[in-house]
Short mmCIF file of C-alpha atoms and ligand atoms in Angstrom, two decimals:
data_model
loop_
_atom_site.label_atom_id
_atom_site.label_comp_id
_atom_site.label_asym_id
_atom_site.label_seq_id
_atom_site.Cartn_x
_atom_site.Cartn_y
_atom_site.Cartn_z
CA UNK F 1 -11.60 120.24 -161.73
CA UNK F 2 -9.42 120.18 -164.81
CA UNK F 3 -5.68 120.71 -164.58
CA UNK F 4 -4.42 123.08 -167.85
CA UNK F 5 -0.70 123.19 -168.51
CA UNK F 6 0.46 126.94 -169.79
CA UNK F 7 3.58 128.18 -170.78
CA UNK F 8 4.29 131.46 -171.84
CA UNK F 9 7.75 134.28 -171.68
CA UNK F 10 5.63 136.52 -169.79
CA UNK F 11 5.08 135.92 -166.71
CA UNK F 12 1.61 135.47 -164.66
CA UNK F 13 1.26 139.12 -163.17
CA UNK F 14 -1.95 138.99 -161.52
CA UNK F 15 -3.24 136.16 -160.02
CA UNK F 16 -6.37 134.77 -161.09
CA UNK F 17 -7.20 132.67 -158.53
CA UNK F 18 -6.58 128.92 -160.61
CA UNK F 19 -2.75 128.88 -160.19
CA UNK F 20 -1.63 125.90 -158.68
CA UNK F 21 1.95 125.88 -159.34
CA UNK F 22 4.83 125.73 -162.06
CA UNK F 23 7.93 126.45 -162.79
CA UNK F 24 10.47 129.07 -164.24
CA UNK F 25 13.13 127.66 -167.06
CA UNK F 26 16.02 129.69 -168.11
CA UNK F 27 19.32 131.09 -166.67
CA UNK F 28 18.95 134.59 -166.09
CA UNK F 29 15.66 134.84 -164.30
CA UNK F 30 14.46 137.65 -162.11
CA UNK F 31 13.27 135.80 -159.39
CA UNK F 32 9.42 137.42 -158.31
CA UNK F 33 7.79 134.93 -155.95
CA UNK F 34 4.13 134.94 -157.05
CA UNK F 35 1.58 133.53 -154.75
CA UNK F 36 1.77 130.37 -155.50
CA UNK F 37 4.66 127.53 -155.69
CA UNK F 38 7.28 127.85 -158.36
CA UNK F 39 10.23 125.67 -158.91
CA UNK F 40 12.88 127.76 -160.26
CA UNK F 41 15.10 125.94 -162.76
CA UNK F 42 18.00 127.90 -163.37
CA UNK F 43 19.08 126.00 -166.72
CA UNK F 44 19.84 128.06 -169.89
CA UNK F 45 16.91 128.05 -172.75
CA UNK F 46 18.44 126.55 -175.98
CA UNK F 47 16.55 127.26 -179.49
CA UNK F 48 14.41 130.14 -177.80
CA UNK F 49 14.44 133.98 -178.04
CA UNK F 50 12.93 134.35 -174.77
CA UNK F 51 15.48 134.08 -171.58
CA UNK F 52 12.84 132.72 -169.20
CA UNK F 53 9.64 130.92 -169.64
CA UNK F 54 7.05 130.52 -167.21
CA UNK F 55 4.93 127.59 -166.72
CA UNK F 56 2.15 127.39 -165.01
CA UNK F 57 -0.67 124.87 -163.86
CA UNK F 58 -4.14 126.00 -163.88
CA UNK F 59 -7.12 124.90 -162.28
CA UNK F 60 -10.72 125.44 -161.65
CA UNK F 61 -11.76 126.27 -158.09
CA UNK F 62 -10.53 127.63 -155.03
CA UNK F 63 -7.15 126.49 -153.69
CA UNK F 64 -5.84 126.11 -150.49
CA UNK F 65 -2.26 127.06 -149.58
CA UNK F 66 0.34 126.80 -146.76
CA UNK F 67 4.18 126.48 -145.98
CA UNK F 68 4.82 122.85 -144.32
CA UNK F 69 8.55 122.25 -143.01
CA UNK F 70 9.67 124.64 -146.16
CA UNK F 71 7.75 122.80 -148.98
CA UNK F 72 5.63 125.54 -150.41
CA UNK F 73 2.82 124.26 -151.41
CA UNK F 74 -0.99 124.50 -153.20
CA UNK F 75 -3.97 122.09 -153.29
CA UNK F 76 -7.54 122.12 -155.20
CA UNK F 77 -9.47 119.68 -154.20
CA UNK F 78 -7.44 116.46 -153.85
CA UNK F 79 -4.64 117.48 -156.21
CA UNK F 80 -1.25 119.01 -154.63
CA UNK F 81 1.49 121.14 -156.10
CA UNK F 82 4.54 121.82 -154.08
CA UNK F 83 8.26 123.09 -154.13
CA UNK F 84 10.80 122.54 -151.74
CA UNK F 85 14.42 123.89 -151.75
CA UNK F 86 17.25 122.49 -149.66
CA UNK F 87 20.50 124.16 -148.64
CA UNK F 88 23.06 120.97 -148.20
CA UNK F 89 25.37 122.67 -146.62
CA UNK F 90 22.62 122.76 -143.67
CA UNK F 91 23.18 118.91 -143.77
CA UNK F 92 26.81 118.84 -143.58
CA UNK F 93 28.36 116.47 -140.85
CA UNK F 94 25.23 114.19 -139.92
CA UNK F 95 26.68 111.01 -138.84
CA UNK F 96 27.18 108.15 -141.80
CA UNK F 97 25.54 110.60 -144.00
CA UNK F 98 26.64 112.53 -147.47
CA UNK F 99 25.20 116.16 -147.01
CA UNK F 100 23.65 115.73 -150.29
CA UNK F 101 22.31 112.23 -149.72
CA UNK F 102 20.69 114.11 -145.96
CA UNK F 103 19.34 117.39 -147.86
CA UNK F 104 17.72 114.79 -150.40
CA UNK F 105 16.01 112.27 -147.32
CA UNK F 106 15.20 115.35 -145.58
CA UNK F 107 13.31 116.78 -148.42
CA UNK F 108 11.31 113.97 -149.36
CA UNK F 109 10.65 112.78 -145.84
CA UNK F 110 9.06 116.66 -145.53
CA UNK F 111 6.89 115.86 -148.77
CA UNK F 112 5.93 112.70 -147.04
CA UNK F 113 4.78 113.77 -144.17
CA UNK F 114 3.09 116.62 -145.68
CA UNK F 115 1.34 114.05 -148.04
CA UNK F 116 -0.02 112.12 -144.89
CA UNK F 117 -0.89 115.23 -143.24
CA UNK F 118 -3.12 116.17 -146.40
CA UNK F 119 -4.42 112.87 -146.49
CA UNK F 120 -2.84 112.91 -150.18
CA UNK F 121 -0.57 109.79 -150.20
CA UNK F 122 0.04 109.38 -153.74
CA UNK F 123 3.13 110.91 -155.35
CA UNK F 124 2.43 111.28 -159.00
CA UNK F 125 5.22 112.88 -160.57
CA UNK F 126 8.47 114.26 -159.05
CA UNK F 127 11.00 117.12 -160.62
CA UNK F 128 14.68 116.59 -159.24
CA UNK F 129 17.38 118.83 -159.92
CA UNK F 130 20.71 119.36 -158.40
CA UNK F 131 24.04 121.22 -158.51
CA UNK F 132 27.04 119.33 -159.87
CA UNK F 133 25.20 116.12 -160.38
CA UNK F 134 27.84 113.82 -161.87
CA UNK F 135 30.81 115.68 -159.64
CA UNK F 136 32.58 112.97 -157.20
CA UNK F 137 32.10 113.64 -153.33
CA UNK F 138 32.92 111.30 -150.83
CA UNK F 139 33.93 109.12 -152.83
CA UNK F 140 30.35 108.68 -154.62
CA UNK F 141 29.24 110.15 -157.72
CA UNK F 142 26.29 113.23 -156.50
CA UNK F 143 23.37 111.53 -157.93
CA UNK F 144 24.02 108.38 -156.57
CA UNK F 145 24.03 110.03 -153.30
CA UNK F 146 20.84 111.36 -154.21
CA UNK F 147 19.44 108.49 -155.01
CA UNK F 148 20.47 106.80 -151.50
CA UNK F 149 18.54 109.58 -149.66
CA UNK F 150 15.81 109.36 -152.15
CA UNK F 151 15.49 105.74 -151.10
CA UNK F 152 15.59 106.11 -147.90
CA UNK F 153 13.03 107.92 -147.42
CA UNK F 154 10.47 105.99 -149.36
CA UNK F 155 11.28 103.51 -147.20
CA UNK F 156 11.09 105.37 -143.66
CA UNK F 157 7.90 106.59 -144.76
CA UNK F 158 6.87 102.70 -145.73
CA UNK F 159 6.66 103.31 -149.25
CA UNK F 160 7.50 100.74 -152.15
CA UNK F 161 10.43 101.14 -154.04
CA UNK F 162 9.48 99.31 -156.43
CA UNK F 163 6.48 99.31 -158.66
CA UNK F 164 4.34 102.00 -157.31
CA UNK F 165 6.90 104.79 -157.40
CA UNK F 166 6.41 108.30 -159.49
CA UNK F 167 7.31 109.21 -162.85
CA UNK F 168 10.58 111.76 -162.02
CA UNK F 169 13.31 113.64 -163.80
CA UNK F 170 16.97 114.27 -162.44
CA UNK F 171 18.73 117.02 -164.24
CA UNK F 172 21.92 118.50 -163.11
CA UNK F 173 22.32 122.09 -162.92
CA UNK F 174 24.80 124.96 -162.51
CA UNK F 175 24.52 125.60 -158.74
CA UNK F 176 21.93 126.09 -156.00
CA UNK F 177 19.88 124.05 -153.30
CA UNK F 178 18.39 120.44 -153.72
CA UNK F 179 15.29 121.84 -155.56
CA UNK F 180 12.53 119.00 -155.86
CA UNK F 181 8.62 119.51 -156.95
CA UNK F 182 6.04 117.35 -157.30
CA UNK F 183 2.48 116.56 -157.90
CA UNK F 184 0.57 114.18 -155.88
CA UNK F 185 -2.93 113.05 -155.03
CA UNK F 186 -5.97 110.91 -153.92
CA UNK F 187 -5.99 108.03 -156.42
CA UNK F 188 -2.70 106.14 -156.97
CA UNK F 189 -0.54 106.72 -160.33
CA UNK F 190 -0.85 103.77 -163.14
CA UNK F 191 2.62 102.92 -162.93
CA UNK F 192 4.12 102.48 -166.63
CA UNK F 193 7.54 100.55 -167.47
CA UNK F 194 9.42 99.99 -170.68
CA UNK F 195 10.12 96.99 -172.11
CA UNK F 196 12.78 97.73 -173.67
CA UNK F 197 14.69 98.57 -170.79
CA UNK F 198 15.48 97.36 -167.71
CA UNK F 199 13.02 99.50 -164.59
CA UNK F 200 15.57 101.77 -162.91
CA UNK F 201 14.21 100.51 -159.60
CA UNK F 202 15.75 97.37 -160.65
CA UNK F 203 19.27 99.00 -162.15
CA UNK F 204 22.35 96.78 -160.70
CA UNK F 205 24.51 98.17 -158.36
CA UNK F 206 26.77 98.80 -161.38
CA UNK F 207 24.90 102.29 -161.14
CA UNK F 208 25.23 102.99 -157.67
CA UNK F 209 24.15 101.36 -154.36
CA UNK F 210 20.95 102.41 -154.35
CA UNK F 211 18.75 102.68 -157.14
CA UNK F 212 16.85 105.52 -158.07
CA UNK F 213 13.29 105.25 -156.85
CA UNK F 214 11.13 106.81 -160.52
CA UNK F 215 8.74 104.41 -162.89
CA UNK F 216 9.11 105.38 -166.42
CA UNK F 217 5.83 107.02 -166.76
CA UNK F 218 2.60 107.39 -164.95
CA UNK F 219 -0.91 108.02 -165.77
CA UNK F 220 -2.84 109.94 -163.34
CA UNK F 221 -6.56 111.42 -162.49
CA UNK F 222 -7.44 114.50 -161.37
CA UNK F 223 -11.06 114.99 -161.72
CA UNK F 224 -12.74 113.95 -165.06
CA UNK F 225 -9.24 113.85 -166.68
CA UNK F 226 -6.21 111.87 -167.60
CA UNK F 227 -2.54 112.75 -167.59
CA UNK F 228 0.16 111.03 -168.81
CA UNK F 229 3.56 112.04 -167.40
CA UNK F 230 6.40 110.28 -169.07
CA UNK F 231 9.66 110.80 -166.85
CA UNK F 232 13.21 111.62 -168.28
CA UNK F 233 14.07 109.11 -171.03
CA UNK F 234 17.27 108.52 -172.29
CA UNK F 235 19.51 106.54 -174.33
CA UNK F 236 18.91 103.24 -172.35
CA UNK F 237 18.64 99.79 -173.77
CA UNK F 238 18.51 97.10 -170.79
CA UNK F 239 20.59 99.11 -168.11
CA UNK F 240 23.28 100.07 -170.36
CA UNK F 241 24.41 103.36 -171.83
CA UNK F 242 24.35 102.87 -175.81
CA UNK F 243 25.75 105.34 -178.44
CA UNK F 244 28.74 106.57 -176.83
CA UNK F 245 29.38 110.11 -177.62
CA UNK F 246 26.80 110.37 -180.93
CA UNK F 247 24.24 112.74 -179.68
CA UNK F 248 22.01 112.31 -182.75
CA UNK F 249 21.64 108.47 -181.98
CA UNK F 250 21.44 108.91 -178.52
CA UNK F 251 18.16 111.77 -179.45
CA UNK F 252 16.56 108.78 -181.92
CA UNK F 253 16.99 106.06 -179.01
CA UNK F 254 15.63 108.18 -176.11
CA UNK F 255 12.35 108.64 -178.63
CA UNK F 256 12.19 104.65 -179.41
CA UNK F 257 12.16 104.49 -175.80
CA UNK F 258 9.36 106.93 -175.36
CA UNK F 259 7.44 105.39 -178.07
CA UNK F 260 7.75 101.87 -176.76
CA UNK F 261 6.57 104.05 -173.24
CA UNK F 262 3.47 105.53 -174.92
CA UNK F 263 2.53 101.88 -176.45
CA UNK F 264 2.45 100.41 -172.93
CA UNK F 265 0.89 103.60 -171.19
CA UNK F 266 -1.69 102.96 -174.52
CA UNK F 267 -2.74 99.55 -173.29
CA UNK F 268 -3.45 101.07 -169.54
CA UNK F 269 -4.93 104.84 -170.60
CA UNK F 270 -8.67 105.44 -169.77
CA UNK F 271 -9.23 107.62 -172.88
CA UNK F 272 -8.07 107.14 -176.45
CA UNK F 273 -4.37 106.51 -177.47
CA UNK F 274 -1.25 108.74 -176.55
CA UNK F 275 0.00 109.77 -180.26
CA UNK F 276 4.14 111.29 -180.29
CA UNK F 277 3.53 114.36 -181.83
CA UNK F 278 0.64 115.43 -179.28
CA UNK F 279 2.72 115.26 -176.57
CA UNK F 280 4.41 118.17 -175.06
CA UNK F 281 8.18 117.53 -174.71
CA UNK F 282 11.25 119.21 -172.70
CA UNK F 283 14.54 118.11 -173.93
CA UNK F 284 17.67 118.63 -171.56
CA UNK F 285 20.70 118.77 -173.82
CA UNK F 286 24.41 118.17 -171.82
CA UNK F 287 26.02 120.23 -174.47
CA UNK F 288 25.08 123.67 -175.93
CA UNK F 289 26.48 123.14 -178.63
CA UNK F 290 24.45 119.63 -179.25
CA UNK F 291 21.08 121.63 -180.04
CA UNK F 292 20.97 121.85 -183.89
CA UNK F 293 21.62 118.08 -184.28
CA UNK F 294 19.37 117.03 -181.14
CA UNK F 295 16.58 119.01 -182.86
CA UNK F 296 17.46 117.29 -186.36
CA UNK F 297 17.11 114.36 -185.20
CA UNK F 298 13.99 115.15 -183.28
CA UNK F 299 11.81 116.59 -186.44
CA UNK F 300 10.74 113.69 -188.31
CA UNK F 301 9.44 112.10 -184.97
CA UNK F 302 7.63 115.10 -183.31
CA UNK F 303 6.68 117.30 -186.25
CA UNK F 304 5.74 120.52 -185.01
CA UNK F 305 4.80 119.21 -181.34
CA UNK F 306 5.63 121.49 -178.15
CA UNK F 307 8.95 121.21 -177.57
CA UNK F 308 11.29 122.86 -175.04
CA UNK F 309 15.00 122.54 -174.80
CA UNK F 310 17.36 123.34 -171.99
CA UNK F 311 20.92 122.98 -170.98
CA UNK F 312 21.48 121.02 -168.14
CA UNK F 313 23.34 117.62 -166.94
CA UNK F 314 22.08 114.35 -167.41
CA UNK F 315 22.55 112.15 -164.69
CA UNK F 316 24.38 109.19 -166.16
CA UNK F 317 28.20 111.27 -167.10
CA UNK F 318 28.00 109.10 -170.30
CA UNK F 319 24.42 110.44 -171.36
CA UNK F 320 24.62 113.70 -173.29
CA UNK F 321 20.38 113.89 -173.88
CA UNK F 322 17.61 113.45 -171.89
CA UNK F 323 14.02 113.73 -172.83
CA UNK F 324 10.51 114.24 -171.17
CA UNK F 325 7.39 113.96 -172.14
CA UNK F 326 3.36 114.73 -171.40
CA UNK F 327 0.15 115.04 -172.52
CA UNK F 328 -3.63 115.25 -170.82
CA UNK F 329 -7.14 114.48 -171.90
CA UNK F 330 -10.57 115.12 -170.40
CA UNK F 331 -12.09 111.88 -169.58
CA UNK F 332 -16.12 111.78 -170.51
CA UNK F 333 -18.21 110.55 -167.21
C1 3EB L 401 17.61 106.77 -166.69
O1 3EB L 401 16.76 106.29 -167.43
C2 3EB L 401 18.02 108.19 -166.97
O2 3EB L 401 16.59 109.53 -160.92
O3 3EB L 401 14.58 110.38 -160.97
C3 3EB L 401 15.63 109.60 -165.79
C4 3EB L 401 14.46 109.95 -165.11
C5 3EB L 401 16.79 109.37 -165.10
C6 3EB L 401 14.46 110.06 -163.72
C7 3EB L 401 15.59 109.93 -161.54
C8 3EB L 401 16.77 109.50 -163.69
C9 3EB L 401 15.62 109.84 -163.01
O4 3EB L 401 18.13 106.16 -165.77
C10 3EB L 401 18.07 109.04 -165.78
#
């Protein structure tokens, strides 16, 4: 069982029976629920003449489906793929409670127990995004209320926080539900950290009084294969913010940090070496209008790689790029 990551502007019509899940990028998407579980991220395309791309993973085998609590979800053999959607206004007025920071418990307490149920404990890599995500409510920035219910939950459902936690993204976008997606399985992730920064599990309260519960990448094994997911990187040195306001150098310190990410994820991989510009990249640009000089900067240190970019919020307010990374190899028996 091999896992194949496609993208494409047309989307899957007929199903061919190896569709796990994926998602749908862009802004102005018609939304056509195929069979199988797609996150829809409704986050304008930057750079690209299509207005929506669909991606799609694809494996060999049967799969076997089903609906648990709302997360919709897909499994072949012991690899899952699943979406759920939460409407925090549902969660408004629980006791002590943020609606946000409830939807976002809720929602990973459902992917728990799913996960048990399936007797598939191991979150490998997670896919957060959020309306408003740096807007104050409460009196607490949104994604810091996120990241409260987020913890929470790992630890209700007697999970680390620390150490053996997924690779994850947080993006901010325009409006709609808590949408979260993951990929989980049999085998635990290979956790990966960055020495060059400090792990966010381990951010000081500075950031908020929880912190967010993501490792900085993850290697992970379906069947005869590696993949390395490298979670949203951005312009981070220690815990701190640097490059106020200069997009360009904020673009060539997110990539130091995913090259100092692929070195360490290097000395752990199973096959050969991680190299930048075979990776397959998704850039999430605050500002529109940053593209041209976020893809400047980008070219000498991807060359021609796969790369997508999108518009969306970044979850520190000071952080105007964010950038995430992957790449998979068959592994020889
Ligand atoms: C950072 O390094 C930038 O909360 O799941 C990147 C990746 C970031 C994942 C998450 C947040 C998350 O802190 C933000």
């Amino acid at each position: 069982m091999t896992l194949q990551y496609v993208s494409s502007p047309a989307a899957v019509s007929r199903e061919t029976g190896g569709e796990l899940g994926g998602a749908r990028l862009g802004q102005a998407q018609a939304v056509v629920a195929p069979g199988w579980p797609v996150q829809g991220i409704f986050a304008p395309l930057l750079g690209c003449t299509a207005a929506v791309l669909h991606e799609t993973w694809l494996c060999a085998g049967p799969v076997v489906a089903g609906l648990s609590e709302e997360v919709n979800w897909r499994r072949a053999g012991d690899v899952l793929f699943g979406v759920i959607e939460v409407e925090e206004a549902r969660f408004a007025g629980v006791p002590g409670k943020t609606a946000l920071q409830a939807a976002s418990e809720e929602a990973y307490d459902r992917i728990f127990r799913l996960l048990d149920a399936q007797g598939l404990p191991q979150l490998w890599r997670v896919w957060n995004y959020l309306a408003a995500i740096n807007e104050e409510s409460d009196g607490l920035e949104r994604y810091r209320q996120f990241n409260i219910g987020r913890q929470d939950a790992f630890l209700a459902y007697h999970r680390g926080t620390t150490g053996n936690v997924p690779a994850a993204c947080a993006l901010g976008v325009s409006g709609g539900p808590v949408s979260i997606a993951f990929m989980a399985g049999k085998t635990p992730a290979v956790p990966v950290e960055n020495p060059r920064q400090v792990s966010a599990y381990n951010y000081p309260s500075e950031y908020g009084p929880r912190s967010p519960t993501f490792s900085r990448a993850a290697l992970v094994y379906p069947p005869g294969q590696e993949i390395l997911f490298i979670s949203g990187t951005a312009s981070i040195v220690g815990h701190r913010t640097v490059h106020l306001g200069d997009v360009a150098a904020q673009t060539t310190e997110a990539m130091a940090n995913i090259a100092a990410v692929v070195g360490e994820a290097n000395r752990a991989a199973r096959g050969s070496a991680y190299a930048m510009p075979e990776l397959s990249y998704r850039i999430y640009i605050r500002h529109a209008g940053d593209f041209a000089a976020v893809r400047a900067a980008l070219a000498p240190l991807i060359g021609g790689a796969e790369a997508v970019y999108v518009q969306a919020d970044i979850c520190r307010a000071d952080l105007l790029v964010e950038i995430e990374a992957m790449a998979s190899q068959s592994l020889g028996s």
